[in-house]
Amino acid sequence: MPILANAKKALRASKRKQVINNRTRSRLRTMIDACRTSPTMVSLGNAYSSIDIAIKNHIIHDNKGARLKRQLSRLLTPQA
């Protein structure tokens, strides 16, 4: 356990951020799974939105977000 006051404050802040990050990460996974099970334009839009939010909050890397978007978009486009 932290002893110094600033370490205690940092721990509290870290726990608050952890809750928010877990909520965002859970929503991201839920939307991606929903898009993979039933690929529609609405579910794709929701997945894109959650991916963009996760990228903006630095929960996932930019390139991973682009890769996920590409994989999901391929579910809707007919394969040549």
mmCIF file of C-alpha atoms in Angstrom:
data_model
loop_
_atom_site.group_PDB
_atom_site.id
_atom_site.type_symbol
_atom_site.label_atom_id
_atom_site.label_comp_id
_atom_site.label_asym_id
_atom_site.label_seq_id
_atom_site.Cartn_x
_atom_site.Cartn_y
_atom_site.Cartn_z
ATOM 1 C CA MET A 1 0.000 0.000 0.000
ATOM 2 C CA PRO A 2 1.213 3.516 -0.735
ATOM 3 C CA ILE A 3 2.524 5.547 2.154
ATOM 4 C CA LEU A 4 3.045 8.991 0.668
ATOM 5 C CA ALA A 5 0.070 11.254 0.035
ATOM 6 C CA ASN A 6 0.823 11.696 -3.648
ATOM 7 C CA ALA A 7 1.133 7.927 -4.073
ATOM 8 C CA LYS A 8 -2.273 7.463 -2.431
ATOM 9 C CA LYS A 9 -3.772 10.019 -4.781
ATOM 10 C CA ALA A 10 -2.126 8.339 -7.776
ATOM 11 C CA LEU A 11 -3.600 5.007 -6.708
ATOM 12 C CA ARG A 12 -7.093 6.510 -6.488
ATOM 13 C CA ALA A 13 -6.707 8.100 -9.914
ATOM 14 C CA SER A 14 -5.405 4.861 -11.360
ATOM 15 C CA LYS A 15 -8.418 2.940 -10.059
ATOM 16 C CA ARG A 16 -10.817 5.509 -11.532
ATOM 17 C CA LYS A 17 -9.084 5.298 -14.903
ATOM 18 C CA GLN A 18 -9.114 1.502 -14.740
ATOM 19 C CA VAL A 19 -12.896 1.463 -14.366
ATOM 20 C CA ILE A 20 -13.347 3.761 -17.363
ATOM 21 C CA ASN A 21 -10.855 1.826 -19.494
ATOM 22 C CA ASN A 22 -12.481 -1.512 -18.648
ATOM 23 C CA ARG A 23 -15.898 -0.101 -19.569
ATOM 24 C CA THR A 24 -14.580 1.128 -22.924
ATOM 25 C CA ARG A 25 -12.721 -2.122 -23.617
ATOM 26 C CA SER A 26 -15.817 -4.183 -22.770
ATOM 27 C CA ARG A 27 -17.997 -2.078 -25.063
ATOM 28 C CA LEU A 28 -15.402 -2.455 -27.823
ATOM 29 C CA ARG A 29 -15.385 -6.243 -27.552
ATOM 30 C CA THR A 30 -19.179 -6.411 -27.362
ATOM 31 C CA MET A 31 -19.649 -4.304 -30.484
ATOM 32 C CA ILE A 32 -17.020 -6.243 -32.435
ATOM 33 C CA ASP A 33 -18.628 -9.563 -31.485
ATOM 34 C CA ALA A 34 -22.061 -8.239 -32.445
ATOM 35 C CA CYS A 35 -20.739 -7.159 -35.829
ATOM 36 C CA ARG A 36 -19.068 -10.501 -36.418
ATOM 37 C CA THR A 37 -22.169 -12.522 -35.543
ATOM 38 C CA SER A 38 -24.615 -10.422 -37.573
ATOM 39 C CA PRO A 39 -22.773 -8.128 -39.992
ATOM 40 C CA THR A 40 -25.057 -5.216 -40.883
ATOM 41 C CA MET A 41 -24.356 -1.572 -41.591
ATOM 42 C CA VAL A 42 -25.764 -0.579 -38.191
ATOM 43 C CA SER A 43 -23.598 -3.025 -36.268
ATOM 44 C CA LEU A 44 -20.595 -2.022 -38.379
ATOM 45 C CA GLY A 45 -21.194 1.637 -37.542
ATOM 46 C CA ASN A 46 -21.461 0.844 -33.839
ATOM 47 C CA ALA A 47 -18.246 -1.178 -33.986
ATOM 48 C CA TYR A 48 -16.438 1.618 -35.843
ATOM 49 C CA SER A 49 -17.609 4.106 -33.237
ATOM 50 C CA SER A 50 -16.395 2.003 -30.329
ATOM 51 C CA ILE A 51 -13.067 1.379 -32.087
ATOM 52 C CA ASP A 52 -12.601 5.117 -32.632
ATOM 53 C CA ILE A 53 -13.361 5.845 -28.979
ATOM 54 C CA ALA A 54 -10.852 3.204 -27.862
ATOM 55 C CA ILE A 55 -8.207 4.684 -30.163
ATOM 56 C CA LYS A 56 -8.891 8.205 -28.936
ATOM 57 C CA ASN A 57 -8.517 7.126 -25.298
ATOM 58 C CA HIS A 58 -5.301 5.182 -26.075
ATOM 59 C CA ILE A 59 -6.820 1.852 -25.094
ATOM 60 C CA ILE A 60 -5.803 0.275 -28.389
ATOM 61 C CA HIS A 61 -3.127 1.336 -30.873
ATOM 62 C CA ASP A 62 -4.026 3.207 -34.055
ATOM 63 C CA ASN A 63 -2.836 0.379 -36.283
ATOM 64 C CA LYS A 64 -4.832 -2.213 -34.350
ATOM 65 C CA GLY A 65 -7.925 -0.067 -34.782
ATOM 66 C CA ALA A 66 -7.317 0.159 -38.515
ATOM 67 C CA ARG A 67 -6.783 -3.592 -38.693
ATOM 68 C CA LEU A 68 -10.030 -4.287 -36.799
ATOM 69 C CA LYS A 69 -11.975 -1.915 -39.056
ATOM 70 C CA ARG A 70 -10.564 -3.622 -42.137
ATOM 71 C CA GLN A 71 -11.475 -7.077 -40.844
ATOM 72 C CA LEU A 72 -15.015 -6.000 -40.018
ATOM 73 C CA SER A 73 -15.546 -4.220 -43.330
ATOM 74 C CA ARG A 74 -14.548 -7.370 -45.185
ATOM 75 C CA LEU A 75 -17.505 -9.166 -43.586
ATOM 76 C CA LEU A 76 -19.919 -6.925 -45.497
ATOM 77 C CA THR A 77 -18.193 -6.720 -48.865
ATOM 78 C CA PRO A 78 -18.535 -9.667 -51.213
ATOM 79 C CA GLN A 79 -15.308 -11.521 -51.760
ATOM 80 C CA ALA A 80 -13.966 -11.523 -55.324
#
